[in-house]
Short mmCIF file of C-alpha atoms in Angstrom, two decimals:
data_model
loop_
_atom_site.label_atom_id
_atom_site.label_comp_id
_atom_site.label_asym_id
_atom_site.label_seq_id
_atom_site.Cartn_x
_atom_site.Cartn_y
_atom_site.Cartn_z
CA UNK A 1 12.58 -16.09 -4.22
CA UNK A 2 13.03 -12.57 -4.79
CA UNK A 3 16.23 -10.69 -5.92
CA UNK A 4 16.49 -8.86 -2.37
CA UNK A 5 16.15 -12.16 -0.61
CA UNK A 6 18.38 -13.83 -3.01
CA UNK A 7 21.30 -11.36 -2.39
CA UNK A 8 20.90 -11.32 1.22
CA UNK A 9 21.21 -15.19 1.32
CA UNK A 10 24.34 -14.84 -0.62
CA UNK A 11 25.79 -12.19 1.46
CA UNK A 12 24.85 -14.35 4.46
CA UNK A 13 26.53 -17.17 2.69
CA UNK A 14 29.75 -15.51 1.95
CA UNK A 15 30.30 -14.26 5.15
CA UNK A 16 29.17 -17.65 6.82
CA UNK A 17 31.99 -19.57 4.65
CA UNK A 18 34.77 -16.49 5.57
CA UNK A 19 34.06 -17.15 9.44
CA UNK A 20 34.12 -20.54 9.21
CA UNK A 21 37.20 -20.85 7.81
CA UNK A 22 38.89 -18.36 10.19
CA UNK A 23 37.57 -20.36 12.88
CA UNK A 24 39.09 -23.52 11.57
CA UNK A 25 42.29 -21.49 10.87
CA UNK A 26 42.73 -20.48 14.38
CA UNK A 27 41.16 -23.47 16.14
CA UNK A 28 43.68 -25.66 18.51
CA UNK A 29 41.84 -28.84 17.26
CA UNK A 30 43.78 -31.12 14.72
CA UNK A 31 42.93 -30.17 11.05
CA UNK A 32 40.33 -32.31 9.07
CA UNK A 33 39.67 -32.36 5.41
CA UNK A 34 36.39 -34.10 5.73
CA UNK A 35 35.39 -31.68 8.42
CA UNK A 36 36.15 -28.50 6.37
CA UNK A 37 34.42 -30.49 3.15
CA UNK A 38 31.14 -31.11 5.60
CA UNK A 39 31.02 -27.19 6.48
CA UNK A 40 31.76 -26.23 3.07
CA UNK A 41 28.88 -28.33 1.80
CA UNK A 42 26.50 -27.21 4.38
CA UNK A 43 27.15 -23.34 3.70
CA UNK A 44 26.73 -24.31 -0.13
CA UNK A 45 23.55 -25.83 0.38
CA UNK A 46 22.27 -22.61 2.31
CA UNK A 47 23.53 -20.51 -0.62
CA UNK A 48 21.67 -23.16 -3.22
CA UNK A 49 18.51 -22.31 -1.51
CA UNK A 50 18.78 -18.65 -3.28
CA UNK A 51 18.14 -20.50 -6.60
CA UNK A 52 16.89 -24.11 -5.85
CA UNK A 53 15.55 -24.78 -2.61
CA UNK A 54 14.31 -28.42 -3.34
CA UNK A 55 18.22 -28.98 -4.85
CA UNK A 56 19.63 -27.37 -1.66
CA UNK A 57 17.47 -29.87 0.35
CA UNK A 58 18.38 -33.04 -1.25
CA UNK A 59 22.29 -31.52 -1.12
CA UNK A 60 21.46 -31.31 2.75
CA UNK A 61 20.22 -34.98 2.93
CA UNK A 62 23.32 -36.22 0.94
CA UNK A 63 25.48 -34.16 3.37
CA UNK A 64 23.80 -34.93 6.59
CA UNK A 65 23.65 -38.77 5.65
CA UNK A 66 27.26 -38.88 4.63
CA UNK A 67 28.50 -37.03 7.81
CA UNK A 68 26.30 -39.74 10.06
CA UNK A 69 27.94 -42.72 8.30
CA UNK A 70 31.50 -41.59 8.36
CA UNK A 71 30.89 -40.34 12.05
CA UNK A 72 33.93 -37.93 11.73
CA UNK A 73 32.25 -34.59 10.85
CA UNK A 74 32.31 -33.19 14.27
CA UNK A 75 28.95 -31.53 15.96
CA UNK A 76 29.96 -27.74 14.73
CA UNK A 77 28.20 -28.59 11.73
CA UNK A 78 25.07 -29.45 13.23
CA UNK A 79 24.70 -25.92 14.19
CA UNK A 80 24.85 -24.83 10.39
CA UNK A 81 22.57 -27.63 9.58
CA UNK A 82 19.84 -26.28 12.23
CA UNK A 83 20.08 -23.21 9.98
CA UNK A 84 19.86 -24.81 6.82
CA UNK A 85 16.70 -26.87 8.07
CA UNK A 86 15.11 -23.43 9.00
CA UNK A 87 15.57 -21.91 5.56
CA UNK A 88 14.54 -25.32 3.98
CA UNK A 89 11.08 -25.16 5.98
CA UNK A 90 10.84 -21.49 4.65
CA UNK A 91 11.19 -22.15 0.77
CA UNK A 92 9.87 -25.75 0.51
CA UNK A 93 7.04 -28.24 1.53
CA UNK A 94 6.86 -29.61 5.29
CA UNK A 95 6.97 -33.01 3.83
CA UNK A 96 10.84 -32.19 2.24
CA UNK A 97 11.56 -30.56 5.63
CA UNK A 98 10.52 -33.54 7.32
CA UNK A 99 13.00 -35.57 4.93
CA UNK A 100 16.05 -33.23 5.58
CA UNK A 101 15.13 -33.59 9.39
CA UNK A 102 15.78 -37.36 9.45
CA UNK A 103 19.38 -37.27 8.27
CA UNK A 104 20.36 -34.46 10.51
CA UNK A 105 18.83 -36.38 13.36
CA UNK A 106 20.83 -39.36 12.29
CA UNK A 107 24.10 -37.24 12.29
CA UNK A 108 23.06 -36.02 15.74
CA UNK A 109 22.65 -39.53 17.32
CA UNK A 110 26.07 -40.74 15.42
CA UNK A 111 27.82 -38.04 17.07
CA UNK A 112 26.40 -38.79 20.47
CA UNK A 113 27.19 -42.52 20.50
CA UNK A 114 30.54 -42.53 18.74
CA UNK A 115 33.27 -43.43 20.71
CA UNK A 116 35.23 -40.73 22.52
CA UNK A 117 32.46 -38.30 21.77
CA UNK A 118 32.57 -34.75 22.57
CA UNK A 119 28.92 -34.29 22.38
CA UNK A 120 26.94 -35.33 25.40
CA UNK A 121 23.56 -35.81 25.55
CA UNK A 122 22.86 -32.48 27.10
CA UNK A 123 24.36 -30.51 24.34
CA UNK A 124 22.78 -32.98 21.86
CA UNK A 125 19.24 -32.23 23.54
CA UNK A 126 20.10 -28.49 23.27
CA UNK A 127 21.13 -28.84 19.62
CA UNK A 128 17.80 -30.73 18.89
CA UNK A 129 15.92 -28.09 20.42
CA UNK A 130 17.58 -25.35 18.30
CA UNK A 131 16.50 -27.47 15.25
CA UNK A 132 12.93 -27.70 16.43
CA UNK A 133 12.86 -24.25 16.87
CA UNK A 134 14.35 -23.36 13.47
CA UNK A 135 12.06 -25.29 11.91
CA UNK A 136 9.05 -23.85 13.52
CA UNK A 137 10.20 -20.37 12.73
CA UNK A 138 10.57 -21.25 8.99
CA UNK A 139 6.94 -22.68 8.92
CA UNK A 140 5.51 -19.58 10.89
CA UNK A 141 7.65 -17.43 8.54
CA UNK A 142 6.28 -19.36 5.18
CA UNK A 143 2.84 -19.33 6.54
CA UNK A 144 3.02 -15.70 7.11
CA UNK A 145 3.98 -15.25 3.78
CA UNK A 146 1.44 -17.60 1.87
CA UNK A 147 -1.26 -15.38 3.82
CA UNK A 148 0.05 -12.00 2.65
CA UNK A 149 0.20 -13.24 -0.72
CA UNK A 150 -3.31 -14.53 -0.59
CA UNK A 151 -4.15 -11.11 0.90
CA UNK A 152 -2.36 -9.41 -1.90
CA UNK A 153 -4.10 -11.40 -4.69
CA UNK A 154 -7.40 -10.65 -2.79
CA UNK A 155 -6.88 -7.00 -2.86
CA UNK A 156 -6.11 -7.25 -6.73
CA UNK A 157 -9.12 -9.41 -7.11
CA UNK A 158 -11.02 -6.64 -5.10
CA UNK A 159 -9.62 -3.76 -7.20
CA UNK A 160 -10.22 -5.75 -10.41
CA UNK A 161 -13.84 -5.73 -9.58
CA UNK A 162 -14.38 -2.40 -8.02
CA UNK A 163 -12.68 -1.21 -11.45
CA UNK A 164 -15.25 -3.59 -13.51
CA UNK A 165 -18.28 -2.21 -11.32
CA UNK A 166 -17.00 1.43 -12.26
CA UNK A 167 -16.76 0.72 -16.02
CA UNK A 168 -20.25 -0.98 -16.10
CA UNK A 169 -21.67 2.15 -14.10
CA UNK A 170 -19.97 4.41 -16.36
CA UNK A 171 -21.36 2.44 -19.49
CA UNK A 172 -25.14 2.61 -18.02
CA UNK A 173 -24.37 6.23 -17.52
CA UNK A 174 -23.00 6.62 -21.13
CA UNK A 175 -26.16 4.80 -22.61
CA UNK A 176 -28.61 7.09 -20.73
CA UNK A 177 -26.72 10.21 -21.96
CA UNK A 178 -26.92 8.63 -25.48
CA UNK A 179 -30.45 7.96 -25.07
CA UNK A 180 -30.95 11.59 -24.04
CA UNK A 181 -28.98 13.37 -26.84
CA UNK A 182 -29.97 11.01 -29.44
CA UNK A 183 -33.47 10.71 -29.02
CA UNK A 184 -34.73 13.78 -27.19
CA UNK A 185 -32.25 16.22 -28.56
CA UNK A 186 -32.88 14.94 -32.48
CA UNK A 187 -36.41 15.44 -32.12
CA UNK A 188 -35.58 19.03 -31.23
CA UNK A 189 -33.26 19.41 -33.92
CA UNK A 190 -35.47 18.01 -36.51
CA UNK A 191 -38.47 19.92 -35.36
CA UNK A 192 -36.32 23.07 -35.34
CA UNK A 193 -35.65 22.88 -38.81
CA UNK A 194 -39.40 22.14 -39.71
CA UNK A 195 -39.87 25.40 -37.66
CA UNK A 196 -37.28 27.11 -40.27
CA UNK A 197 -38.95 25.57 -43.36
CA UNK A 198 -42.48 26.29 -42.77
CA UNK A 199 -44.77 29.09 -42.13
CA UNK A 200 -47.72 26.61 -41.66
CA UNK A 201 -49.44 27.80 -38.32
CA UNK A 202 -50.47 24.41 -37.25
CA UNK A 203 -47.18 22.48 -38.43
CA UNK A 204 -45.46 25.42 -36.41
CA UNK A 205 -47.68 24.56 -33.12
CA UNK A 206 -47.12 21.01 -33.61
CA UNK A 207 -43.09 21.06 -33.96
CA UNK A 208 -43.29 23.86 -30.88
CA UNK A 209 -44.93 21.39 -28.92
CA UNK A 210 -42.88 18.62 -29.63
CA UNK A 211 -39.76 20.67 -28.83
CA UNK A 212 -41.10 21.55 -25.61
CA UNK A 213 -42.06 18.01 -24.81
CA UNK A 214 -38.63 16.52 -25.89
CA UNK A 215 -36.78 19.48 -23.92
CA UNK A 216 -38.64 18.79 -20.53
CA UNK A 217 -38.32 15.06 -21.00
CA UNK A 218 -34.40 15.73 -21.88
CA UNK A 219 -34.01 18.02 -18.37
CA UNK A 220 -35.90 15.15 -16.54
CA UNK A 221 -33.61 12.50 -17.87
CA UNK A 222 -30.32 14.55 -17.16
CA UNK A 223 -31.59 14.93 -13.79
CA UNK A 224 -32.05 11.14 -13.19
CA UNK A 225 -28.51 10.91 -14.78
CA UNK A 226 -27.12 13.27 -12.36
CA UNK A 227 -28.81 11.15 -9.54
CA UNK A 228 -27.13 8.33 -10.86
CA UNK A 229 -23.67 10.12 -10.36
CA UNK A 230 -24.37 11.26 -6.94
CA UNK A 231 -25.46 7.55 -6.07
CA UNK A 232 -29.21 8.69 -5.30
CA UNK A 233 -30.18 5.78 -7.72
CA UNK A 234 -29.54 2.26 -8.48
CA UNK A 235 -27.75 1.82 -11.46
CA UNK A 236 -28.65 -1.73 -12.24
CA UNK A 237 -29.70 -2.06 -15.58
CA UNK A 238 -33.44 -3.42 -14.66
CA UNK A 239 -33.87 -0.52 -12.42
CA UNK A 240 -32.81 2.09 -14.91
CA UNK A 241 -36.14 4.22 -15.45
CA UNK A 242 -38.05 3.98 -18.84
CA UNK A 243 -41.25 3.63 -20.11
CA UNK A 244 -43.27 1.14 -17.91
CA UNK A 245 -43.99 -1.48 -20.80
CA UNK A 246 -43.46 -1.97 -24.43
CA UNK A 247 -46.58 -0.75 -25.38
CA UNK A 248 -46.08 2.59 -23.56
CA UNK A 249 -42.90 2.73 -25.55
CA UNK A 250 -44.83 1.84 -28.83
CA UNK A 251 -47.05 4.19 -28.30
CA UNK A 252 -44.57 7.26 -27.66
CA UNK A 253 -42.44 6.24 -30.29
CA UNK A 254 -45.77 6.27 -32.65
CA UNK A 255 -46.63 9.88 -31.76
CA UNK A 256 -42.98 11.23 -32.22
CA UNK A 257 -42.94 9.48 -35.61
CA UNK A 258 -46.58 10.39 -36.34
CA UNK A 259 -45.40 14.11 -36.02
CA UNK A 260 -42.51 13.66 -38.39
CA UNK A 261 -45.06 12.20 -41.08
CA UNK A 262 -44.30 8.40 -40.29
CA UNK A 263 -47.20 5.95 -40.01
CA UNK A 264 -46.29 3.00 -37.20
CA UNK A 265 -47.70 -0.10 -37.48
CA UNK A 266 -47.22 -2.39 -34.70
CA UNK A 267 -47.75 -6.29 -34.17
CA UNK A 268 -47.16 -6.84 -30.53
CA UNK A 269 -49.18 -9.66 -28.24
CA UNK A 270 -51.35 -7.38 -26.01
CA UNK A 271 -50.89 -9.55 -22.85
CA UNK A 272 -46.71 -10.30 -23.53
CA UNK A 273 -44.64 -10.75 -20.28
CA UNK A 274 -41.36 -10.36 -20.27
CA UNK A 275 -38.56 -10.72 -17.68
CA UNK A 276 -36.89 -7.55 -16.52
CA UNK A 277 -33.74 -7.74 -18.49
CA UNK A 278 -35.22 -8.68 -21.58
CA UNK A 279 -37.76 -5.89 -21.49
CA UNK A 280 -35.51 -3.16 -20.86
CA UNK A 281 -33.30 -4.45 -23.84
CA UNK A 282 -36.16 -4.73 -26.13
CA UNK A 283 -37.46 -1.00 -25.30
CA UNK A 284 -33.88 -0.11 -26.00
CA UNK A 285 -34.02 -1.33 -29.28
CA UNK A 286 -37.32 0.20 -30.41
CA UNK A 287 -36.26 3.75 -28.94
CA UNK A 288 -33.00 3.49 -30.84
CA UNK A 289 -34.32 2.60 -33.98
CA UNK A 290 -36.92 5.14 -34.04
CA UNK A 291 -34.33 7.75 -33.39
CA UNK A 292 -32.50 6.43 -36.31
CA UNK A 293 -35.26 6.60 -38.17
CA UNK A 294 -35.71 10.30 -37.49
CA UNK A 295 -31.83 10.83 -38.01
CA UNK A 296 -30.95 9.08 -41.31
CA UNK A 297 -34.47 7.69 -42.72
CA UNK A 298 -35.93 10.87 -43.51
CA UNK A 299 -37.76 9.56 -46.77
CA UNK A 300 -39.68 6.86 -44.77
CA UNK A 301 -43.22 6.79 -44.63
CA UNK A 302 -44.01 3.68 -42.61
CA UNK A 303 -42.42 1.72 -39.79
CA UNK A 304 -43.51 -1.45 -38.62
CA UNK A 305 -42.58 -3.22 -35.21
CA UNK A 306 -43.30 -7.01 -34.66
CA UNK A 307 -42.83 -8.89 -31.83
CA UNK A 308 -42.95 -12.84 -31.55
CA UNK A 309 -42.47 -14.54 -28.12
CA UNK A 310 -42.28 -18.24 -28.67
CA UNK A 311 -39.91 -21.25 -27.40
CA UNK A 312 -38.32 -19.09 -24.72
CA UNK A 313 -37.02 -16.63 -27.15
CA UNK A 314 -38.30 -13.01 -28.07
CA UNK A 315 -37.77 -11.66 -31.52
CA UNK A 316 -38.07 -7.83 -32.55
CA UNK A 317 -38.09 -6.51 -35.81
CA UNK A 318 -37.80 -2.86 -36.52
CA UNK A 319 -38.35 -2.00 -40.36
CA UNK A 320 -39.06 1.18 -42.32
CA UNK A 321 -39.10 1.77 -46.28
CA UNK A 322 -36.54 4.55 -46.25
CA UNK A 323 -35.01 5.25 -49.50
CA UNK A 324 -31.15 4.37 -49.49
CA UNK A 325 -29.97 7.68 -50.64
CA UNK A 326 -31.67 10.31 -48.27
CA UNK A 327 -30.77 11.31 -44.53
CA UNK A 328 -31.38 13.97 -42.28
CA UNK A 329 -27.97 14.99 -42.05
CA UNK A 330 -27.88 14.72 -38.40
CA UNK A 331 -24.05 13.53 -36.89
CA UNK A 332 -23.97 9.90 -35.97
CA UNK A 333 -21.67 8.12 -33.75
CA UNK A 334 -22.52 4.29 -34.07
CA UNK A 335 -22.44 4.21 -30.22
CA UNK A 336 -25.96 3.14 -30.11
CA UNK A 337 -25.92 -0.06 -32.32
CA UNK A 338 -22.42 -0.85 -30.84
CA UNK A 339 -24.09 -1.00 -27.36
CA UNK A 340 -27.24 -2.81 -28.45
CA UNK A 341 -24.76 -5.36 -30.00
CA UNK A 342 -22.66 -5.72 -27.04
CA UNK A 343 -25.67 -6.13 -24.54
CA UNK A 344 -27.35 -8.68 -26.89
CA UNK A 345 -24.41 -10.93 -27.13
CA UNK A 346 -23.99 -10.79 -23.30
CA UNK A 347 -27.71 -11.81 -23.06
CA UNK A 348 -26.77 -14.71 -25.77
CA UNK A 349 -28.93 -13.37 -28.20
CA UNK A 350 -28.35 -11.64 -31.35
CA UNK A 351 -28.50 -7.88 -33.03
CA UNK A 352 -28.55 -6.51 -36.48
CA UNK A 353 -29.40 -3.61 -37.86
CA UNK A 354 -28.90 -3.27 -41.98
CA UNK A 355 -30.27 -1.40 -45.03
CA UNK A 356 -32.19 -3.58 -47.32
CA UNK A 357 -33.89 -2.90 -50.63
CA UNK A 358 -37.28 -1.94 -48.66
CA UNK A 359 -35.54 0.04 -46.09
CA UNK A 360 -33.53 -0.52 -42.73
CA UNK A 361 -34.65 -3.28 -40.60
CA UNK A 362 -33.28 -4.01 -37.18
CA UNK A 363 -33.77 -7.62 -35.98
CA UNK A 364 -33.26 -8.52 -32.58
CA UNK A 365 -33.75 -11.86 -30.34
CA UNK A 366 -32.72 -12.91 -27.15
CA UNK A 367 -33.90 -15.88 -24.79
CA UNK A 368 -36.08 -14.99 -22.15
CA UNK A 369 -33.86 -16.66 -19.46
CA UNK A 370 -31.00 -14.34 -19.92
#
């Protein structure tokens, strides 16, 4: 029970006890200790609902049973029992409410059939009707409270789902922006440095062409990302635009690395067919690895790309022969490697990038049913 409801129950119990005492003290009926004790017990049962509704129900059962057996509790206490029954129906189970109603009904019958009873059949019927109404109101209020809690839980779950979708979309947009900045802008930066260091017309022409193509591609990709932000494109991973196939991605990487004087050897099955998600993931590995070769492996002369598809798994290796101490000096955040590790872990695969004596080696594997 909430603190506000608990304080309300305590306040009602205090006022009830005071009014019951005033009525008894001003009544013309002869005083009865047993009736006073019964009335006080009923009020305490109601107050106990604020802390332990099941214990309050057990206390009410005991009180009604004793009153029915003694037959000297008076019918006025039954009106209090009606209120307590409604509160028990609100705070406990239907089964426990029925168990409480049985001794209350026995008390009512005992009041009607005892000698010289002041409670006739009609008043008894009214009390019974009020009891049914009290229980029905309590059960209806309980059902409404349960529906409200279920609705609140559903809203929380939906808010969580929306937050997860937003986070997922932000990650996808961040991946796209990273690909643009890390790949295309890296090419622009490297060839701009070449223009500063060389006067060879052919080399300068090649670098200018590479800068122009990378800049155009970067602008195209940025427009595509802006379309994602505006909701003009589907953000599902399998719908993220990229090269149409692994061979096209390898051809693009071979061309870009070739301009930097790096020879690419690819060992990829010609007729390879991969599901959409693994296909996109492997293309990202190749793109990220080629970018890292340009940024961090300036001494590399050769790159080897191999793909093996067997027994429901795809295994990709991207290796270069760069010396361990040479780098292009471009800033690195580690974001690309981190995101690839997260993606392959979600797919149930593995991803690693480490520098070995022969150069950097990137290994990625994932199940084709991911």
